[in-house]
mmCIF file of C-alpha atoms in Angstrom:
data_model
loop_
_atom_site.group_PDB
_atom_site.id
_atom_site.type_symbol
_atom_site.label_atom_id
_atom_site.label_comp_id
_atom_site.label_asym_id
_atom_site.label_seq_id
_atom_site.Cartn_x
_atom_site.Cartn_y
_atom_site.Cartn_z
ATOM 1 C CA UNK A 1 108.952 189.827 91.053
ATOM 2 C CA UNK A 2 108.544 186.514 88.530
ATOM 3 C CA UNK A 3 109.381 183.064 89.876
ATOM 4 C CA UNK A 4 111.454 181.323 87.363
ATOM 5 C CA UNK A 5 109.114 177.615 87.456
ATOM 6 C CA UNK A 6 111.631 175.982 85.286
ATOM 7 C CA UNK A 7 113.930 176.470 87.613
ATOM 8 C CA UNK A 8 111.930 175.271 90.483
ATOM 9 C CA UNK A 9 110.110 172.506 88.869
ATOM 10 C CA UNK A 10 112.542 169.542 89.522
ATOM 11 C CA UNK A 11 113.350 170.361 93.331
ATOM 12 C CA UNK A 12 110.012 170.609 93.852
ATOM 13 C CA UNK A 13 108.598 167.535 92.196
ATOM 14 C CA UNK A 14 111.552 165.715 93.523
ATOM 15 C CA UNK A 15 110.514 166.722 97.194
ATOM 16 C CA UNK A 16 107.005 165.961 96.719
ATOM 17 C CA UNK A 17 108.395 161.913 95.544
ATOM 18 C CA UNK A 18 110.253 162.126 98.415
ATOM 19 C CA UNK A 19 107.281 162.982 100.831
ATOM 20 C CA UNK A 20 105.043 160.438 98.933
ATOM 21 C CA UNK A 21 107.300 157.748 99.324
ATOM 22 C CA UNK A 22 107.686 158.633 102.744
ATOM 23 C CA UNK A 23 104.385 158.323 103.181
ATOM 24 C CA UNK A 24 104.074 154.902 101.476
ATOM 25 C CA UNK A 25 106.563 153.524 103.142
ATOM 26 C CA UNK A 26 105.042 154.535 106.560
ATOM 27 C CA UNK A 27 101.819 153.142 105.958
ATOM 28 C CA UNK A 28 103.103 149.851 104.397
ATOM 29 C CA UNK A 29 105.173 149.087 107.553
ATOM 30 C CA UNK A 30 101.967 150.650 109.966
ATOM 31 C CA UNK A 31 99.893 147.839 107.941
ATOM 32 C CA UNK A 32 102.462 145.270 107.845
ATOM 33 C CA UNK A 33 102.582 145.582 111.587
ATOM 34 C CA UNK A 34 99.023 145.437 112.415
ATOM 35 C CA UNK A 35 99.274 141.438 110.801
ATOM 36 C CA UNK A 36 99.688 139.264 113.666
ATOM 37 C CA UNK A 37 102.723 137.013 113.443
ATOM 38 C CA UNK A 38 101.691 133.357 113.189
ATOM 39 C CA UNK A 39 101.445 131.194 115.314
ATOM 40 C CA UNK A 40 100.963 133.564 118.673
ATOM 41 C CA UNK A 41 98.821 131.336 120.693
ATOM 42 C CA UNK A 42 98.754 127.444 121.158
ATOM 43 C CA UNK A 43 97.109 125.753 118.256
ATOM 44 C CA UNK A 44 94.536 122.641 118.657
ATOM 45 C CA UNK A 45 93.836 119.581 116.599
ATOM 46 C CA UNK A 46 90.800 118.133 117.273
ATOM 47 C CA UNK A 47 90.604 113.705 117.180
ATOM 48 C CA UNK A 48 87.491 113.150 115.718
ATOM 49 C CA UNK A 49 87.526 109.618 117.679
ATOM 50 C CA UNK A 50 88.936 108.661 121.052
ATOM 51 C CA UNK A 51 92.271 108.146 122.316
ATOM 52 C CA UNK A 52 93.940 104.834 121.142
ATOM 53 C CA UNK A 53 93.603 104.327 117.678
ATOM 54 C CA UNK A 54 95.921 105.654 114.731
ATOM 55 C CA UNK A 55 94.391 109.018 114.295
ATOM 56 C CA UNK A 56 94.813 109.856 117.798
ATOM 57 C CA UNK A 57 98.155 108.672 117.550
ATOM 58 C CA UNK A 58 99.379 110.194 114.517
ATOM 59 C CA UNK A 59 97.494 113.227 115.487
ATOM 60 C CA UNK A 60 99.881 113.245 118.959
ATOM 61 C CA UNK A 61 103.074 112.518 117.342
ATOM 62 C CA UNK A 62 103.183 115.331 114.800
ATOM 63 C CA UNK A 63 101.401 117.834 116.926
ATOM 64 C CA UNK A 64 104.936 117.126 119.580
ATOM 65 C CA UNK A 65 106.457 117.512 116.538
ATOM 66 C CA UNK A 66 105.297 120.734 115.229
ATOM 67 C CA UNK A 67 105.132 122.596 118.805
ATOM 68 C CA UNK A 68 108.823 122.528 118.907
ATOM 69 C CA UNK A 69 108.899 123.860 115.493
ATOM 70 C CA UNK A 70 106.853 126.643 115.202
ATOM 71 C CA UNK A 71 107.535 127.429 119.414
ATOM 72 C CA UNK A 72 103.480 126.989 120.758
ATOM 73 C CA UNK A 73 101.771 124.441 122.365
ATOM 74 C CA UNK A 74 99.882 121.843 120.104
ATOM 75 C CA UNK A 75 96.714 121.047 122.159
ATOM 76 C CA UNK A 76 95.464 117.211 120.649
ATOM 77 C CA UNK A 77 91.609 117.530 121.857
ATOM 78 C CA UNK A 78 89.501 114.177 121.891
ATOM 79 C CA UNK A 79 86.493 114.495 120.327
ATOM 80 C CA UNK A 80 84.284 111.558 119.087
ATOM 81 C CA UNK A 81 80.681 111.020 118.563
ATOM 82 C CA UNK A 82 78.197 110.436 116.412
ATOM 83 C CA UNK A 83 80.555 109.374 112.945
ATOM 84 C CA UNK A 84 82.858 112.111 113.481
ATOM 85 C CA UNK A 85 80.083 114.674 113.037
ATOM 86 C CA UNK A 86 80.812 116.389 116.379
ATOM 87 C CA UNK A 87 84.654 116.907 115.714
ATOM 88 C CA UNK A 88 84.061 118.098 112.425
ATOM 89 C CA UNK A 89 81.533 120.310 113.290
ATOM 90 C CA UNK A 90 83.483 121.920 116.047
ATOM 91 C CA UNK A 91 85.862 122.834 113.483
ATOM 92 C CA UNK A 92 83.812 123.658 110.856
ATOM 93 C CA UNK A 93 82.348 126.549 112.830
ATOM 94 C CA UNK A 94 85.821 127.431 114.024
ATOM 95 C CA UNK A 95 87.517 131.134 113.180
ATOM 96 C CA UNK A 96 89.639 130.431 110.222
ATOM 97 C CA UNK A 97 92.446 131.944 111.872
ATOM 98 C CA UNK A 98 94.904 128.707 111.419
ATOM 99 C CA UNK A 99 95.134 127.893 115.120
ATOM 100 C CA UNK A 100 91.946 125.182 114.925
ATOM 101 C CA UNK A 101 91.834 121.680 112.667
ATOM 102 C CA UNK A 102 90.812 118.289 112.533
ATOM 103 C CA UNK A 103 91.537 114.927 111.959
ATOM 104 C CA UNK A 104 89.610 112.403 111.093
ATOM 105 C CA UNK A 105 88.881 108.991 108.743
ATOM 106 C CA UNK A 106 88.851 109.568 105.227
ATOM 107 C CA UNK A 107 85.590 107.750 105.418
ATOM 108 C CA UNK A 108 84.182 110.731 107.565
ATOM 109 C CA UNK A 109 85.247 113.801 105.282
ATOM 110 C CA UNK A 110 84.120 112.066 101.773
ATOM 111 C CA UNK A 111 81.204 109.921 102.114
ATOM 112 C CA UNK A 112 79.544 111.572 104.686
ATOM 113 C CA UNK A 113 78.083 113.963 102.438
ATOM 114 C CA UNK A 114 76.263 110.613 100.948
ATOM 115 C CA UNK A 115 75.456 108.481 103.982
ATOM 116 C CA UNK A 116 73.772 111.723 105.929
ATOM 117 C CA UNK A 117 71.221 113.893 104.311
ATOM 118 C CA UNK A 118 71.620 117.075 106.681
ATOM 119 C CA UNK A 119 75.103 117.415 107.788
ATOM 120 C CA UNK A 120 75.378 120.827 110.202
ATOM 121 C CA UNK A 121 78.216 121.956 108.136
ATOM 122 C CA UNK A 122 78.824 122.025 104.255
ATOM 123 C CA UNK A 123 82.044 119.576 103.328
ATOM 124 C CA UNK A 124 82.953 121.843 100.267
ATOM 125 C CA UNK A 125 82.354 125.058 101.588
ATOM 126 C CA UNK A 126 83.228 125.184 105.235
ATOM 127 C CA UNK A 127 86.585 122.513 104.913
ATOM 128 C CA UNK A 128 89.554 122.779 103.509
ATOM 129 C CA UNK A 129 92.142 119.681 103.298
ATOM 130 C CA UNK A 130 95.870 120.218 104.814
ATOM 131 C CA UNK A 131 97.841 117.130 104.217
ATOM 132 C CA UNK A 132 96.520 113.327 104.459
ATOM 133 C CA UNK A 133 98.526 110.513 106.860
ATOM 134 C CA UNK A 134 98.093 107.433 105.308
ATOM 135 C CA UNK A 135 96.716 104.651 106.810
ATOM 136 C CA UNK A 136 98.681 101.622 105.507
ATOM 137 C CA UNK A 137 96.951 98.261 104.705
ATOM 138 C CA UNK A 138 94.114 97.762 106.786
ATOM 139 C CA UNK A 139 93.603 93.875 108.791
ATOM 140 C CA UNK A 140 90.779 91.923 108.450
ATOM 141 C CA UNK A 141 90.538 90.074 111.224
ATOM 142 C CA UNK A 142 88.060 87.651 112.734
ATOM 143 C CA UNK A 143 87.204 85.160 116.138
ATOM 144 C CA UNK A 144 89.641 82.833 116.270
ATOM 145 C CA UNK A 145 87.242 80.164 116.956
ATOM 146 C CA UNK A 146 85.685 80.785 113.360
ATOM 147 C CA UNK A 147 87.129 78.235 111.102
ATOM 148 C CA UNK A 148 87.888 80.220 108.061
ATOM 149 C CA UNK A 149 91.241 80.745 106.405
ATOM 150 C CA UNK A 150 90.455 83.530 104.077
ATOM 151 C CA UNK A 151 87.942 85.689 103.113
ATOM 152 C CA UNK A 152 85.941 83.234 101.237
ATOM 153 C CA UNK A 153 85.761 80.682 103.901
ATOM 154 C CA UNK A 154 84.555 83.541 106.277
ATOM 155 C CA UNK A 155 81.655 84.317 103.858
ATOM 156 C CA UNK A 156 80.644 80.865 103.278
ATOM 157 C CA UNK A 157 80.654 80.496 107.154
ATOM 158 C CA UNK A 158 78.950 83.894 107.634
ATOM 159 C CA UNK A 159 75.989 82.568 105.159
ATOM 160 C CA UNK A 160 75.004 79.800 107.917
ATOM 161 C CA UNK A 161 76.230 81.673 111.299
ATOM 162 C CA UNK A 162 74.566 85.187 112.234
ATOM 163 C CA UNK A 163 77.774 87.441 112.225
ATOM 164 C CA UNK A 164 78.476 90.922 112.693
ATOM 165 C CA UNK A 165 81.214 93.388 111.751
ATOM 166 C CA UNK A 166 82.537 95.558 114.130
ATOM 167 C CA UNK A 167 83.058 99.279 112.337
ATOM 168 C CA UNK A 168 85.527 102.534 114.020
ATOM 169 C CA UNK A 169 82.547 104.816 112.611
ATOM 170 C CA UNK A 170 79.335 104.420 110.746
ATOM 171 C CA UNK A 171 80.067 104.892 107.055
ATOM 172 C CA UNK A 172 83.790 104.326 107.848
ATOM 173 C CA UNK A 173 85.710 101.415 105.129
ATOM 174 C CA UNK A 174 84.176 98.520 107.135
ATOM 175 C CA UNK A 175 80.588 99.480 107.364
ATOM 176 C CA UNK A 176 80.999 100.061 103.437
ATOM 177 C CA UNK A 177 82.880 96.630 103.025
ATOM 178 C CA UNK A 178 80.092 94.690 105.130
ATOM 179 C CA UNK A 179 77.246 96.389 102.995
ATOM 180 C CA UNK A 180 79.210 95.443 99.726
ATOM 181 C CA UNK A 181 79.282 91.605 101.322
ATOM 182 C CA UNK A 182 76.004 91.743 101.807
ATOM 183 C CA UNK A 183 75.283 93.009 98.722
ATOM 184 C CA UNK A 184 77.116 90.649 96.422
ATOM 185 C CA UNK A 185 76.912 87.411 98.706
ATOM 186 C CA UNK A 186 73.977 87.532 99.926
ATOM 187 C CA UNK A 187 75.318 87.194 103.703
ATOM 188 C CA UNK A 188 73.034 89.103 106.824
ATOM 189 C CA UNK A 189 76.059 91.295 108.129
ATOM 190 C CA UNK A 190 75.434 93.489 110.781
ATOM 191 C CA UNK A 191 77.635 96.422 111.313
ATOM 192 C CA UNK A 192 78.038 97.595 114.845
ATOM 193 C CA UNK A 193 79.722 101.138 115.343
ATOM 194 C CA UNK A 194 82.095 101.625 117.921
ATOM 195 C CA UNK A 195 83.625 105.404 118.833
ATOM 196 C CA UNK A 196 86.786 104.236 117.555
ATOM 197 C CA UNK A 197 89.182 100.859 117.091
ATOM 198 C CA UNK A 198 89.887 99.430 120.637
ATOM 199 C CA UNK A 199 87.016 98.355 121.644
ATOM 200 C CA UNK A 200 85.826 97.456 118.563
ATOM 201 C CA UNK A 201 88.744 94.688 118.443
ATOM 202 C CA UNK A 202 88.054 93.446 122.168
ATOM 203 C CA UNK A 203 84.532 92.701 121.247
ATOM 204 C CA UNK A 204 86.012 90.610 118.090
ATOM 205 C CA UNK A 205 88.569 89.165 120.504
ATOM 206 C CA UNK A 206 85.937 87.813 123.136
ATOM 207 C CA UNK A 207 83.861 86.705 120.609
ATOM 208 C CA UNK A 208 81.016 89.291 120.864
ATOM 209 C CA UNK A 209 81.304 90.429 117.241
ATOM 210 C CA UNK A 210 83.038 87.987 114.826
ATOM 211 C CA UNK A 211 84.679 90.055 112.518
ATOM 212 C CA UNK A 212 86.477 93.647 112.007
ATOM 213 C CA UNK A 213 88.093 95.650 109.985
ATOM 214 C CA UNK A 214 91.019 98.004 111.486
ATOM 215 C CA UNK A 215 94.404 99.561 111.096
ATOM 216 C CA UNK A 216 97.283 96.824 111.944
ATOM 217 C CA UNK A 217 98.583 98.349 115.272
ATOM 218 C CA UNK A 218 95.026 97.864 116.806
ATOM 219 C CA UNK A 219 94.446 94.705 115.322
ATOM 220 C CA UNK A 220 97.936 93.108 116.873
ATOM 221 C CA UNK A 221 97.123 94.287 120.185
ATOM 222 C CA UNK A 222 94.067 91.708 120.049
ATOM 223 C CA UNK A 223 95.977 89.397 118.198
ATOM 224 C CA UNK A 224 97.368 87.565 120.836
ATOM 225 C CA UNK A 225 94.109 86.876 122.384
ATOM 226 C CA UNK A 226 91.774 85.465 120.371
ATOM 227 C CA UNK A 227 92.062 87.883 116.728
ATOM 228 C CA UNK A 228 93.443 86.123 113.263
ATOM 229 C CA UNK A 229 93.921 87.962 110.282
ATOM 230 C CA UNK A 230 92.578 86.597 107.458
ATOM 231 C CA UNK A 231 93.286 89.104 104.342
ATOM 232 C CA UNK A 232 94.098 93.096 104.202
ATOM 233 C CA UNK A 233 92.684 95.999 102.251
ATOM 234 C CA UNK A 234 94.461 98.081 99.547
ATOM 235 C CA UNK A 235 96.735 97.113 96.687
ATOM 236 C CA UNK A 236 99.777 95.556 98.593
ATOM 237 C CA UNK A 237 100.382 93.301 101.905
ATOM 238 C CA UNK A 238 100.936 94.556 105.075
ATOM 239 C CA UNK A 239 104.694 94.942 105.973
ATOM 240 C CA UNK A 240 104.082 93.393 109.402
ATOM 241 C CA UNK A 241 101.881 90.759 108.144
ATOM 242 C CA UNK A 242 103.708 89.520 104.742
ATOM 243 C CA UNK A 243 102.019 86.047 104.735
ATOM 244 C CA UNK A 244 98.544 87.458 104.807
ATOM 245 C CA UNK A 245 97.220 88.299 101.018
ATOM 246 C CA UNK A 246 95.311 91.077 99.935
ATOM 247 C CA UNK A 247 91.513 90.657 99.359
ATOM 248 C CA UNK A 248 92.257 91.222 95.736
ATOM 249 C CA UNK A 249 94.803 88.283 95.468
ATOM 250 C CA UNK A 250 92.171 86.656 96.822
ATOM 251 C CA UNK A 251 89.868 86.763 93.930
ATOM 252 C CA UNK A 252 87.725 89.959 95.117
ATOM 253 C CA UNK A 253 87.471 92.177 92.145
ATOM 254 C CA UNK A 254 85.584 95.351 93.850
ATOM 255 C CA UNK A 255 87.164 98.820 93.573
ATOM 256 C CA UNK A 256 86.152 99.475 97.682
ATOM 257 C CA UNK A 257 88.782 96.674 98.430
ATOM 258 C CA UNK A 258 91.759 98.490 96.079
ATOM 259 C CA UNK A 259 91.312 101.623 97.948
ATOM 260 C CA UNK A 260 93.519 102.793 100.303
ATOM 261 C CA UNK A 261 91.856 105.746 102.783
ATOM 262 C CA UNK A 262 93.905 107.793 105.054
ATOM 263 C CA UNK A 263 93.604 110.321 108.007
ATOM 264 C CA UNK A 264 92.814 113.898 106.567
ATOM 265 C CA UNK A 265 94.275 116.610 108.535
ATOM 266 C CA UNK A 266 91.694 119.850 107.294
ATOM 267 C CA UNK A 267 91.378 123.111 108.331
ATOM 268 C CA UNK A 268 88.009 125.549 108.346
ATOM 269 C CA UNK A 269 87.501 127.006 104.691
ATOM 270 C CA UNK A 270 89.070 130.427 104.862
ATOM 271 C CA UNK A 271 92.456 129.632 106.667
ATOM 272 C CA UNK A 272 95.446 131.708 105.331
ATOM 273 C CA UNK A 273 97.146 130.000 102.320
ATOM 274 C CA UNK A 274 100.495 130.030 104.032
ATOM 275 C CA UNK A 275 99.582 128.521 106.884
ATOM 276 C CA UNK A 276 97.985 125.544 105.388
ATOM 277 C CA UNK A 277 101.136 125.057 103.284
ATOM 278 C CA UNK A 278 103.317 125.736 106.538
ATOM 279 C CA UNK A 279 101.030 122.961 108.273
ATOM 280 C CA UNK A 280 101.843 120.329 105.232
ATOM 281 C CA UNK A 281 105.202 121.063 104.769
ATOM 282 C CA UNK A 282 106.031 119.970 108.542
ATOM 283 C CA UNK A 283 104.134 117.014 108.138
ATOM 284 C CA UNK A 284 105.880 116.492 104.921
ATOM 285 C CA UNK A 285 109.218 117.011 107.272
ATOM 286 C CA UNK A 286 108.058 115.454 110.423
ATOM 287 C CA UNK A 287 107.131 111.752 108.342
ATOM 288 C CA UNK A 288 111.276 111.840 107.735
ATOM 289 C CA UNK A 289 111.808 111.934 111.484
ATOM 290 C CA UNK A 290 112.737 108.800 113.998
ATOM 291 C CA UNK A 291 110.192 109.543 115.957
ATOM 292 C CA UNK A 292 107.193 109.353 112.298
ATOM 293 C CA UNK A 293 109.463 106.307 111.324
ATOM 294 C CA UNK A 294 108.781 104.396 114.652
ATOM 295 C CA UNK A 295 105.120 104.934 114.210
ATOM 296 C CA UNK A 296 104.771 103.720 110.389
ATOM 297 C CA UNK A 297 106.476 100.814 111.310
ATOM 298 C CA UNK A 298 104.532 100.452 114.601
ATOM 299 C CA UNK A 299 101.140 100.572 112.732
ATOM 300 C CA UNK A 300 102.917 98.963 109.404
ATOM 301 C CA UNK A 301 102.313 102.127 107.189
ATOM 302 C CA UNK A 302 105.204 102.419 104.353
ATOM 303 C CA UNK A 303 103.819 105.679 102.594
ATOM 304 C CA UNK A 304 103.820 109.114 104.160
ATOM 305 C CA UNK A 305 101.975 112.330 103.999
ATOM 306 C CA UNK A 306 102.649 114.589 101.248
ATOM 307 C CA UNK A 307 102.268 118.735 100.700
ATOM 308 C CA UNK A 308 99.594 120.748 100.473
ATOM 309 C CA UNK A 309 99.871 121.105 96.539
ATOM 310 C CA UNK A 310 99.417 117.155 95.894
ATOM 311 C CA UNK A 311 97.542 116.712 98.305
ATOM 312 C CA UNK A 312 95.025 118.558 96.895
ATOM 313 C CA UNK A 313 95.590 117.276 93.454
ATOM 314 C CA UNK A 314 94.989 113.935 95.244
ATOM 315 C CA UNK A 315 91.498 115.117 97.088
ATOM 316 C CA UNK A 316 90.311 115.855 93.474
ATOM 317 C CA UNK A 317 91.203 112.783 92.014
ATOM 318 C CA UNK A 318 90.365 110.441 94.841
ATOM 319 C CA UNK A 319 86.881 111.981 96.760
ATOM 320 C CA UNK A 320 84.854 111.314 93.179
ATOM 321 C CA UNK A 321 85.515 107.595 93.708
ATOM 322 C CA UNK A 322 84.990 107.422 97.089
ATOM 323 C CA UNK A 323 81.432 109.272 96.743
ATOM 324 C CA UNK A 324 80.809 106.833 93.801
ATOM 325 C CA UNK A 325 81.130 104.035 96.097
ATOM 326 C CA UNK A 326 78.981 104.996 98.434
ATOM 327 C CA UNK A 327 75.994 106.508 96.236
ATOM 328 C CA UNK A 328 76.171 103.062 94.228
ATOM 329 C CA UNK A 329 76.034 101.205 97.615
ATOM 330 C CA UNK A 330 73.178 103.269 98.376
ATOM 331 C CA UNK A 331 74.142 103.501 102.270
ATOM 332 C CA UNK A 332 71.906 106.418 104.287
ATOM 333 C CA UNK A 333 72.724 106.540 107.990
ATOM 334 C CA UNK A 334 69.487 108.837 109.006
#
């Protein structure tokens, strides 16, 4: 007996799709399931510095924030020490399974790199950034026994008084702005590095240390008792201290003083693309919130964090500078 193929062909090769697809389909949704959903534990930011300052409390306030968003706990874990270095390590060597980042000072992500020559972790390789929370102007603010009105009546003092600088981190924005002093005044500046803000500003406040530099929030918790501001970093005055000029209008022409750093939220290198742009897209959402409002305004900060997409177009622009600054200063903390 003959078998007509012909008139076989079709059914058959239509069955045989049929199966295939089957089996596609069936592996597809076998593989789709074996991808955990995201987020399915509690996720943890690690504070580079102590509780009390702006990271910490920035770093509190969106993780609240983003636990009743994505349904998890948000674990804020305190970890400063030695510039940052032991809250960025942590992380560094962290899975890169998005439920583990870190926040720190700009200071302590970019210019690291220069001031240390062994780091235990690679900032290009092992790092990735998230989103940055800007830091506003920062306060310069001195004794209030020190009879100096401005920034050039503080130097002119400092040139005849020994005087030191209180600093939230070695290699931070005022241990770079002391060294520039130094540099192009020919003041005797000593930085002394605190594990963070508060008691950095006490110390200026009892008259221990004569000068710091420091976000505004910390400062006006001192101010009261013994702490006067006398100018503030970046390119526009503070919004809680309008009468107080920028360092630039006050005839300081350095680039360091322009600059205005932030509070890097960054993730190990290797963390799934959509859950870095999940992470920066809250925060984008979160600064538009009461709750982000109350803080800017609390710590005078008029600018908010922005998405993962410019904020890495931002990192690219903005690190080069930053690592100019501190090769040309020539700063080495080991």
């Amino acid at each position: 007996m003959s078998i007509d193929l012909k008139k076989h062909r079709r059914p058959f090769l239509t069955a045989s799709l049929a199966v295939v697809a089957s089996i596609a389909s069936l592996t597809l949704t076998s593989a789709w399931a074996q991808v955990p959903a995201w987020p399915a534990k509690p996720i943890k930011i690690v504070v580079a510095f102590p509780p009390g300052g702006l990271t910490d409390a920035y770093a509190r306030n969106y993780g609240e924030y983003l636990s009743t968003k994505l349904g998890v706990p948000v674990v804020i874990e305190n970890k400063p020490g030695a510039g940052a270095i032991i809250g960025i390590d942590a992380v560094a060597k962290s899975p890169a399974d998005g439920y583990t980042f870190v926040m720190s000072t700009s200071g302590t992500f970019w210019q690291n790199r220069i001031l240390y020559s062994k780091l235990p972790y690679n900032l290009d390789k092992d790092l990735t950034p998230v989103t940055v929370f800007p830091s506003g102007p920062l306060v310069v603010g001195i004794h209030d026994k020190i009879p100096a009105k401005n920034m050039t009546e503080f130097v002119a003092w400092a040139k005849k008084n020994p005087t030191s600088m209180g600093t939230y981190a070695p290699g931070s924005y005022p241990h770079m702005l002391a060294d520039q002093t130094n540099r192009q005044h020919a003041t005797s500046i000593q930085s002394v590095h605190y594990k963070g803000e508060a008691a950095m500003w006490l110390d200026v406040a009892s008259g221990q240390s004569q000068v710091a530099v420091g976000s505004f929030q910390a400062f006006n918790a001192m101010a009261a008792r013994g702490v006067r501001a006398i100018g503030v970093t970046g390119s526009y005055r503070s919004p809680k201290l309008p009468d107080v000029p920028t360092l630039t209008e006050q005839g300081n022409t350095e680039k360091l003083v322009t600059l205005e750093g932030g509070l890097p939220l960054v993730a190990p290198a290797g963390t799934p693309e959509a859950v870095l742009k999940r992470m920066a897209d809250e925060a984008v959402a979160w600064a538009n919130t009461e709750r982000a409002a109350k803080l800017r305004e609390t710590f005078a900060i008029p600018n908010k964090p922005k998405n993962l997409a410019d904020t890495r177009k931002d990192w690219e622009g903005e690190v080069p500078v930053w690592i100019k600054l501190a090769v040309d200063l020539g700063l080495k903390l080991d």
